[in-house]
Short mmCIF file of C-alpha atoms in Angstrom, two decimals:
data_model
loop_
_atom_site.label_atom_id
_atom_site.label_comp_id
_atom_site.label_asym_id
_atom_site.label_seq_id
_atom_site.Cartn_x
_atom_site.Cartn_y
_atom_site.Cartn_z
CA MET A 283 0.22 0.30 0.07
CA SER A 284 1.39 2.57 -0.59
CA CYS A 285 0.49 6.92 -1.20
CA ILE A 286 2.37 9.91 -2.67
CA ILE A 287 2.93 13.13 -1.02
CA HIS A 288 2.72 16.08 -3.01
CA ARG A 289 4.04 19.15 -1.17
CA PRO A 290 3.95 19.36 2.41
CA ASN A 291 3.50 22.84 2.18
CA THR A 292 -0.62 22.57 0.14
CA ILE A 293 -1.77 19.23 2.33
CA PHE A 294 -0.23 20.45 5.62
CA PRO A 295 -3.33 22.48 6.66
CA GLY A 296 -5.49 20.36 5.22
CA ILE A 297 -4.21 17.10 7.58
CA LEU A 298 -4.15 19.09 10.37
CA ARG A 299 -7.83 21.11 10.20
CA LYS A 300 -8.55 17.56 8.65
CA SER A 301 -7.53 15.44 11.65
CA ARG A 302 -8.30 17.72 14.96
CA VAL A 303 -12.17 16.40 13.70
CA GLU A 304 -11.39 12.86 12.54
CA PHE A 305 -8.69 12.65 15.20
CA LYS A 306 -9.37 9.89 18.62
CA ARG A 307 -6.01 9.60 20.57
CA HIS A 308 -7.36 6.09 21.80
CA HIS A 309 -7.58 4.57 18.27
CA PHE A 310 -4.51 2.23 16.93
CA SER A 311 -2.85 3.95 14.45
CA PHE A 312 -1.02 0.97 11.65
CA PRO A 313 1.90 -1.21 13.46
CA SER A 314 4.82 0.90 11.00
CA ILE A 315 5.02 3.50 8.24
CA PHE A 316 7.62 3.26 6.33
CA ILE A 317 8.09 7.52 3.81
CA TYR A 318 10.92 7.44 1.82
CA GLY A 319 11.84 10.39 -0.77
CA HIS A 320 15.15 12.02 -1.42
CA THR A 321 17.03 14.58 0.77
CA ALA A 322 15.70 17.82 2.28
CA SER A 323 12.34 16.77 0.33
CA GLY A 324 10.30 17.79 2.89
CA LYS A 325 10.02 14.46 4.80
CA THR A 326 11.24 14.86 9.00
CA TYR A 327 10.37 18.22 8.58
CA VAL A 328 6.49 17.10 7.93
CA THR A 329 6.09 14.06 10.49
CA GLN A 330 8.08 16.76 13.55
CA THR A 331 5.84 19.27 12.70
CA LEU A 332 2.37 16.78 12.76
CA LEU A 333 3.47 15.38 16.12
CA ARG A 334 4.10 18.96 17.46
CA SER A 335 0.92 20.27 16.48
CA LEU A 336 -0.85 17.06 17.95
CA GLU A 337 0.73 17.41 20.37
CA LEU A 338 1.09 13.32 19.95
CA PRO A 339 3.65 11.84 22.50
CA HIS A 340 6.25 10.69 19.84
CA VAL A 341 10.30 9.67 20.64
CA PHE A 342 12.41 11.17 17.86
CA VAL A 343 16.12 9.84 17.20
CA ASN A 344 18.14 10.06 14.49
CA CYS A 345 19.83 6.45 13.54
CA VAL A 346 23.39 8.65 12.54
CA GLU A 347 23.33 9.26 16.07
CA CYS A 348 22.94 6.06 17.17
CA PHE A 349 25.19 3.90 15.86
CA THR A 350 24.99 0.17 17.65
CA LEU A 351 22.44 -1.64 18.76
CA ARG A 352 21.63 -0.26 22.87
CA LEU A 353 22.50 2.98 21.84
CA LEU A 354 19.18 2.09 19.44
CA LEU A 355 17.33 0.61 22.18
CA GLU A 356 18.96 3.13 25.95
CA GLN A 357 18.47 6.84 23.51
CA ILE A 358 14.65 4.83 23.15
CA LEU A 359 13.67 3.97 26.58
CA ASN A 360 14.89 6.83 27.86
CA LYS A 361 13.62 9.42 25.66
CA LEU A 362 9.81 7.23 26.65
CA ASN A 363 10.96 8.01 29.87
CA HIS A 364 11.40 11.69 30.49
CA LEU A 365 8.44 11.49 27.85
CA SER A 366 6.63 9.66 30.98
CA SER A 367 7.97 11.60 33.60
CA SER A 368 6.28 14.90 35.11
CA GLU A 369 7.51 18.07 34.94
CA GLY A 370 10.92 18.74 37.25
CA GLU A 371 10.27 15.26 37.44
CA CYS A 372 14.72 13.48 37.58
CA SER A 373 14.95 9.61 35.70
CA ALA A 374 17.25 7.62 36.39
CA HIS A 375 19.16 6.20 33.50
CA ILE A 376 17.39 3.17 31.77
CA THR A 377 20.17 0.74 30.18
CA CYS A 378 19.28 -2.01 27.49
CA GLU A 379 20.76 -4.10 25.21
CA THR A 380 18.91 -7.17 23.57
CA PHE A 381 16.18 -5.98 21.72
CA ASN A 382 13.48 -8.70 24.25
CA ASP A 383 14.77 -6.25 27.24
CA PHE A 384 13.48 -3.46 24.97
CA VAL A 385 10.29 -4.42 24.86
CA ARG A 386 9.94 -5.94 28.26
CA LEU A 387 10.83 -2.61 29.13
CA PHE A 388 8.12 -0.67 26.88
CA LYS A 389 5.74 -2.71 28.13
CA GLN A 390 6.32 -1.55 31.77
CA LYS A 391 6.63 2.52 31.00
CA ILE A 392 3.35 2.36 28.76
CA THR A 393 1.32 1.04 31.32
CA GLU A 394 3.37 3.10 34.65
CA ALA A 395 2.20 6.19 32.25
CA GLU A 396 -0.41 7.47 32.89
CA ASN A 397 0.19 9.99 30.32
CA LEU A 398 0.64 8.01 27.49
CA LYS A 399 -2.19 5.16 27.96
CA ASP A 400 -5.55 5.71 26.29
CA GLN A 401 -3.20 7.30 23.28
CA THR A 402 -0.95 5.65 20.23
CA VAL A 403 2.71 6.56 21.15
CA TYR A 404 5.27 6.73 17.72
CA ILE A 405 8.66 6.09 17.60
CA VAL A 406 9.63 7.80 15.09
CA LEU A 407 13.61 6.85 13.89
CA ASP A 408 15.08 8.97 11.50
CA LYS A 409 17.56 7.91 8.07
CA ALA A 410 16.17 4.65 8.91
CA GLU A 411 18.71 3.35 6.08
CA TYR A 412 21.40 2.41 8.62
CA LEU A 413 18.93 -0.03 10.03
CA ARG A 414 20.47 -2.62 7.76
CA ASP A 415 23.48 -2.81 9.39
CA MET A 416 22.77 -3.76 12.64
CA GLU A 417 20.47 -7.12 14.14
CA ALA A 418 19.15 -8.81 12.08
CA ASN A 419 15.63 -9.36 14.34
CA LEU A 420 16.02 -5.70 14.58
CA LEU A 421 13.67 -4.53 11.61
CA PRO A 422 11.13 -6.58 11.29
CA GLY A 423 11.01 -6.97 15.94
CA PHE A 424 10.89 -2.86 15.09
CA LEU A 425 8.04 -3.03 11.91
CA ARG A 426 5.69 -5.44 14.28
CA LEU A 427 6.57 -3.93 17.88
CA GLN A 428 2.46 -2.81 18.11
CA GLU A 429 1.99 -6.60 18.21
CA LEU A 430 4.56 -7.79 20.26
CA THR A 431 4.54 -5.07 23.30
CA ASP A 432 -0.02 -5.75 22.45
CA ARG A 433 0.54 -1.20 22.68
CA ASN A 434 -0.95 1.22 20.99
CA VAL A 435 3.08 2.06 19.46
CA THR A 436 3.62 3.27 15.45
CA VAL A 437 7.13 3.33 14.41
CA ILE A 438 8.12 6.01 11.62
CA PHE A 439 10.33 4.89 9.52
CA LEU A 440 12.29 8.51 7.76
CA SER A 441 14.64 6.53 4.42
CA GLU A 442 16.50 8.33 1.15
CA ILE A 443 15.92 4.78 -0.13
CA VAL A 444 13.07 2.37 -0.94
CA TRP A 445 11.23 -0.31 0.87
CA GLU A 446 11.92 -2.78 -1.65
CA LYS A 447 16.18 -2.24 -0.43
CA PHE A 448 14.72 -3.14 3.33
CA ARG A 449 12.55 -6.02 3.28
CA PRO A 450 14.85 -8.75 4.91
CA ASN A 451 14.70 -12.39 2.41
CA THR A 452 12.45 -14.22 4.76
CA GLY A 453 9.86 -12.20 5.29
CA CYS A 454 7.96 -9.62 7.36
CA PHE A 455 5.10 -7.60 8.31
CA GLU A 456 5.21 -4.52 5.78
CA PRO A 457 3.98 -1.20 6.87
CA PHE A 458 2.11 1.73 5.71
CA VAL A 459 4.70 3.08 2.93
CA LEU A 460 4.54 6.44 1.35
CA TYR A 461 6.59 9.22 -0.89
CA PHE A 462 7.72 12.09 -1.14
CA PRO A 463 8.61 13.50 -4.14
CA ASP A 464 11.19 15.89 -5.61
CA TYR A 465 9.65 19.67 -4.96
CA SER A 466 9.46 20.89 -8.28
CA ILE A 467 11.08 24.14 -10.17
CA GLY A 468 8.11 26.25 -8.82
CA ASN A 469 8.20 24.68 -4.99
CA LEU A 470 11.63 25.78 -4.96
CA GLN A 471 11.82 29.09 -5.92
CA LYS A 472 9.37 29.45 -3.39
CA ILE A 473 10.62 27.88 -0.94
CA LEU A 474 14.27 29.52 -1.54
CA SER A 475 12.48 32.94 -1.53
CA HIS A 476 11.80 33.84 1.40
CA ASP A 477 15.03 33.61 2.01
CA HIS A 478 15.35 36.50 1.35
CA PRO A 479 18.28 39.18 2.65
CA PRO A 480 15.82 42.91 4.56
CA GLU A 481 18.51 45.23 2.72
CA TYR A 482 16.74 44.15 -0.64
CA SER A 483 13.72 44.03 -1.60
CA ALA A 484 11.54 40.32 -2.39
CA ASP A 485 11.66 41.00 -5.77
CA PHE A 486 15.08 41.16 -6.60
CA TYR A 487 15.90 38.13 -4.19
CA ALA A 488 13.59 36.30 -6.37
CA ALA A 489 14.74 37.47 -9.55
CA TYR A 490 18.11 36.12 -8.51
CA ILE A 491 16.70 33.08 -7.31
CA ASN A 492 15.38 32.58 -10.61
CA ILE A 493 18.62 32.75 -12.40
CA LEU A 494 19.97 30.58 -10.21
CA LEU A 495 17.53 27.77 -11.10
CA GLY A 496 17.80 28.21 -14.19
CA VAL A 497 21.77 27.63 -14.38
CA PHE A 498 21.31 24.64 -11.40
CA TYR A 499 18.25 23.21 -10.99
CA THR A 500 19.32 20.34 -14.21
CA VAL A 501 21.73 19.01 -11.68
CA CYS A 502 21.07 19.78 -9.02
CA ARG A 503 16.59 19.54 -7.12
CA ASP A 504 18.97 19.11 -3.72
CA LEU A 505 16.85 21.52 -1.23
CA LYS A 506 20.01 22.35 0.34
CA GLU A 507 22.55 22.25 -1.63
CA LEU A 508 20.73 25.45 -3.83
CA ARG A 509 20.57 26.93 -0.37
CA HIS A 510 24.04 26.98 -0.32
CA LEU A 511 24.73 28.09 -3.32
CA ALA A 512 22.25 30.79 -3.71
CA VAL A 513 23.80 32.24 0.14
CA LEU A 514 27.03 31.80 -1.28
CA ASN A 515 27.39 33.97 -5.10
CA PHE A 516 24.45 36.46 -3.73
CA PRO A 517 27.53 38.86 -2.98
CA LYS A 518 28.67 39.32 -6.27
CA TYR A 519 24.40 39.33 -7.62
CA CYS A 520 24.61 42.30 -5.85
CA GLU A 521 27.27 43.57 -7.26
CA PRO A 522 26.88 45.79 -10.01
CA VAL A 523 23.81 47.44 -7.24
CA VAL A 524 26.73 48.20 -4.55
CA LYS A 525 28.55 50.00 -7.22
CA GLY A 526 25.91 51.70 -8.41
CA GLU A 527 27.04 49.86 -11.82
CA ALA A 528 23.09 49.05 -12.32
CA GLY A 529 19.71 49.02 -10.32
CA GLU A 530 17.62 46.16 -8.68
CA ARG A 531 16.00 46.06 -11.92
CA ASP A 532 18.60 45.76 -14.75
CA THR A 533 18.33 42.01 -14.30
CA ARG A 534 20.08 41.70 -17.53
CA LYS A 535 23.31 43.44 -16.64
CA LEU A 536 23.06 41.71 -13.48
CA TRP A 537 22.63 38.03 -15.41
CA ARG A 538 26.21 39.78 -16.99
CA ASN A 539 27.75 39.64 -14.20
CA ILE A 540 27.07 37.02 -12.20
CA GLU A 541 26.81 34.79 -15.46
CA PRO A 542 31.09 33.25 -15.43
CA HIS A 543 30.90 33.03 -11.90
CA LEU A 544 27.43 30.28 -11.81
CA LYS A 545 29.75 28.38 -13.62
CA LYS A 546 32.35 28.25 -12.01
CA ALA A 547 30.26 26.99 -9.17
CA MET A 548 29.26 23.69 -11.65
CA GLN A 549 32.08 23.06 -11.25
CA THR A 550 31.78 22.52 -7.38
CA VAL A 551 27.86 21.69 -7.39
CA TYR A 552 28.04 18.23 -3.74
CA LEU A 553 31.42 18.39 -4.17
CA ARG A 554 33.20 20.48 -1.70
CA GLU A 555 36.39 21.33 -3.05
CA ILE A 556 36.93 24.20 -1.32
CA SER A 557 34.96 25.60 1.20
CA SER A 558 33.16 28.99 1.34
CA SER A 559 35.76 31.28 2.70
CA GLN A 560 37.73 29.29 -0.25
CA TRP A 561 35.20 30.06 -3.22
CA GLU A 562 35.31 34.17 -1.78
CA LYS A 563 38.01 34.73 -1.90
CA LEU A 564 38.72 32.83 -5.68
CA GLN A 565 34.65 35.53 -6.51
CA LYS A 566 37.52 38.71 -5.53
CA ASP A 567 40.24 37.12 -7.08
CA ASP A 568 38.11 36.36 -10.03
CA THR A 569 40.34 33.07 -10.13
CA ASP A 570 40.19 29.31 -11.30
CA PRO A 571 38.42 27.36 -8.74
CA GLY A 572 40.09 24.51 -9.81
CA GLN A 573 43.61 26.17 -8.90
CA LEU A 574 42.76 25.87 -5.38
CA LYS A 575 41.92 22.47 -3.70
CA GLY A 576 40.87 21.64 -0.53
CA LEU A 577 41.13 18.23 1.99
CA SER A 578 39.22 16.11 -0.71
CA ALA A 579 41.60 16.56 -3.53
CA TYR A 580 41.21 15.54 -7.26
CA THR A 581 43.64 14.05 -7.30
CA HIS A 582 42.43 11.02 -4.41
CA VAL A 583 41.38 7.98 -5.37
CA GLU A 584 39.16 5.54 -3.26
CA LEU A 585 39.93 2.41 -4.25
CA PRO A 586 36.65 -0.62 -3.30
CA TYR A 587 37.21 -2.59 -0.91
CA TYR A 588 38.26 -5.69 -2.30
CA SER A 589 40.37 -3.68 -4.77
CA LYS A 590 42.69 -2.26 -1.96
CA PHE A 591 43.91 -5.53 -0.44
CA ILE A 592 44.62 -6.99 -4.35
CA LEU A 593 46.99 -4.01 -5.00
CA ILE A 594 49.08 -4.72 -1.16
CA ALA A 595 48.22 -8.72 -2.32
CA ALA A 596 50.41 -7.43 -5.11
CA TYR A 597 52.63 -5.21 -3.51
CA LEU A 598 53.80 -8.49 -0.67
CA ALA A 599 54.09 -10.47 -4.03
CA SER A 600 56.32 -8.52 -5.79
CA TYR A 601 58.39 -8.11 -2.77
CA ASN A 602 59.15 -10.83 -1.33
CA PRO A 603 60.06 -14.31 -2.26
CA THR A 604 58.01 -16.94 -3.37
CA ARG A 605 60.06 -19.03 -0.34
CA THR A 606 58.63 -17.03 2.02
CA ASP A 607 54.75 -16.68 1.40
CA LYS A 608 54.51 -20.56 3.52
CA ARG A 609 56.05 -18.47 6.87
CA PHE A 610 54.35 -15.02 6.42
CA PHE A 611 51.13 -16.27 4.86
CA LEU A 612 50.15 -19.95 6.66
CA LYS A 613 48.74 -20.08 10.23
CA HIS A 614 50.47 -23.88 10.91
CA HIS A 615 53.63 -23.18 8.13
CA GLY A 616 54.84 -26.31 11.15
CA LYS A 617 58.51 -25.91 11.33
CA ILE A 618 61.32 -23.85 9.58
CA LYS A 619 64.84 -24.03 10.00
CA LYS A 620 67.34 -21.54 10.41
CA THR A 621 70.36 -21.09 8.47
CA ASN A 622 72.33 -17.92 8.35
CA PHE A 623 73.30 -18.88 4.58
CA LEU A 624 72.89 -16.07 2.28
CA LYS A 625 73.63 -15.77 -1.10
CA LYS A 626 74.53 -12.61 -2.47
CA HIS A 627 72.74 -11.17 -3.82
CA GLU A 628 69.52 -12.12 -1.36
CA LYS A 629 72.03 -9.90 0.88
CA THR A 630 70.81 -6.92 -0.41
CA SER A 631 67.07 -5.57 0.37
CA ASN A 632 64.34 -6.19 -2.28
CA HIS A 633 63.27 -2.63 -1.93
CA LEU A 634 66.55 -2.06 -3.91
CA LEU A 635 66.71 -4.17 -5.82
CA GLY A 636 62.83 -3.68 -7.40
CA PRO A 637 59.27 -5.02 -7.98
CA LYS A 638 59.63 -8.88 -8.86
CA PRO A 639 56.79 -10.81 -11.07
CA PHE A 640 55.03 -12.55 -10.07
CA PRO A 641 51.89 -15.58 -11.49
CA LEU A 642 48.13 -14.30 -10.22
CA ASP A 643 47.68 -17.99 -8.83
CA ARG A 644 49.80 -16.56 -6.14
CA LEU A 645 48.61 -12.74 -6.42
CA LEU A 646 44.98 -14.61 -5.38
CA ALA A 647 45.99 -17.31 -2.38
CA ILE A 648 48.06 -14.21 -0.30
CA LEU A 649 44.05 -11.71 -1.25
CA TYR A 650 42.87 -14.92 0.44
CA SER A 651 45.18 -15.74 3.40
CA ILE A 652 45.39 -11.53 4.36
CA VAL A 653 41.12 -10.37 4.09
CA ASP A 654 39.25 -11.40 7.80
CA SER A 655 36.46 -12.87 5.45
CA ARG A 656 36.12 -15.74 3.59
CA VAL A 657 36.58 -13.91 -0.15
CA ALA A 658 35.13 -16.93 -2.81
CA PRO A 659 37.24 -15.88 -6.35
CA THR A 660 34.27 -14.81 -8.46
CA ALA A 661 33.80 -12.53 -12.04
CA ASN A 662 34.17 -9.93 -8.84
CA ILE A 663 37.87 -10.14 -8.01
CA PHE A 664 39.16 -11.09 -11.47
CA SER A 665 37.27 -8.57 -12.83
CA GLN A 666 39.23 -5.21 -9.98
CA VAL A 667 42.86 -7.42 -10.60
CA SER A 668 41.81 -5.63 -14.33
CA LEU A 669 40.72 -2.95 -13.10
CA MET A 670 44.11 -2.69 -11.17
CA ILE A 671 46.01 -2.95 -14.61
CA GLY A 672 43.45 -0.65 -16.05
CA LEU A 673 44.76 2.52 -13.71
CA GLU A 674 48.30 1.24 -14.36
CA TYR A 675 48.27 0.40 -10.41
CA VAL A 676 49.26 -3.40 -10.95
CA VAL A 677 51.41 -3.99 -14.70
CA TYR A 678 50.10 -7.74 -16.67
CA ARG A 679 53.43 -8.49 -19.11
CA PHE A 680 52.72 -12.72 -20.89
CA LEU A 681 56.00 -13.79 -20.15
CA PHE A 682 57.20 -17.02 -22.26
CA ASP A 683 60.80 -19.39 -22.32
CA LEU A 684 62.48 -17.70 -25.96
CA ASP A 685 64.07 -21.49 -27.03
CA SER A 686 67.64 -20.40 -26.99
CA ASP A 687 68.33 -21.54 -30.76
CA SER A 688 66.14 -19.51 -31.91
#
């Protein structure tokens, strides 16, 4: 079951008016609600505002902050304890390590709290996609929390990914699904226009937002990123007005002034290659943003997980003799005879002699021994070996013997 919420600013007042008429606090609500949509589409704002405006008892938890099972369960229980306690009363900290303990303590707190008995309690889990990295029984447990506790409770999941990415293979209770679409260009125009500085007219700032969206809307629809770009480039847009070279209604002249700077800003959308102060300095100096790199430099390459170990395995294979593999990479290699005899060329450091060629089988054998988890020789592993060769981190050569008579 799914429902599309088109815009908070158009349907939200209607929801509140309708809810005040038909809403009954003692009625059981749907056990779990899954709300998803792109970042900055109003999911968290609408949910929090609705719960606060209707004065519904709720607990709001961010799963990024509560990155372990214990932190998450204790955060919910302690906020619920604070919610049920009277004003000025100091409540003791609750500890909880397992989901079974959580169900027991949750039932106990709801039973003890007189103000929570005859109404629905809402648990809101923001950034719910992080639940997939926790225990396997956590998500199915929250979906059926109303059934497990036999209490009037609804769990609301807020996520940026679709429900199909959550559903366990073993099956689970299906939540009520709500979808928040991205803001349209008209919605973004109205929202961003509310941020106009008091020293300038609303029409002047609205014209600037219209220009900004005309440039960035095709590549960026994130409200937070667009708001950041609007604040960052507005001083440059106002520059001709401040200098007295143009008026607020000289749109063409203002556009000619801001156009090259917006094109430069297109190179750093989402990347945050440079800070806001560095960007302002570049605007004043009229230099290329590529000349000043931040912490995330263009030359930085983030390799996939197994590619890093393949690179390490290649390094170990090229700088260590084959006869040392048994000693270095086997846990139970048996007794190895120690000898003081060294060949003449082995007295020199292997790093000074340079890397030596090695077969693919030896590379994979070392890879399997240095990775903690069990690695299967799948097409994914071989494709990442090809990736290392393509990036020229590993050099691949055909080696064959030449007949001396030929």
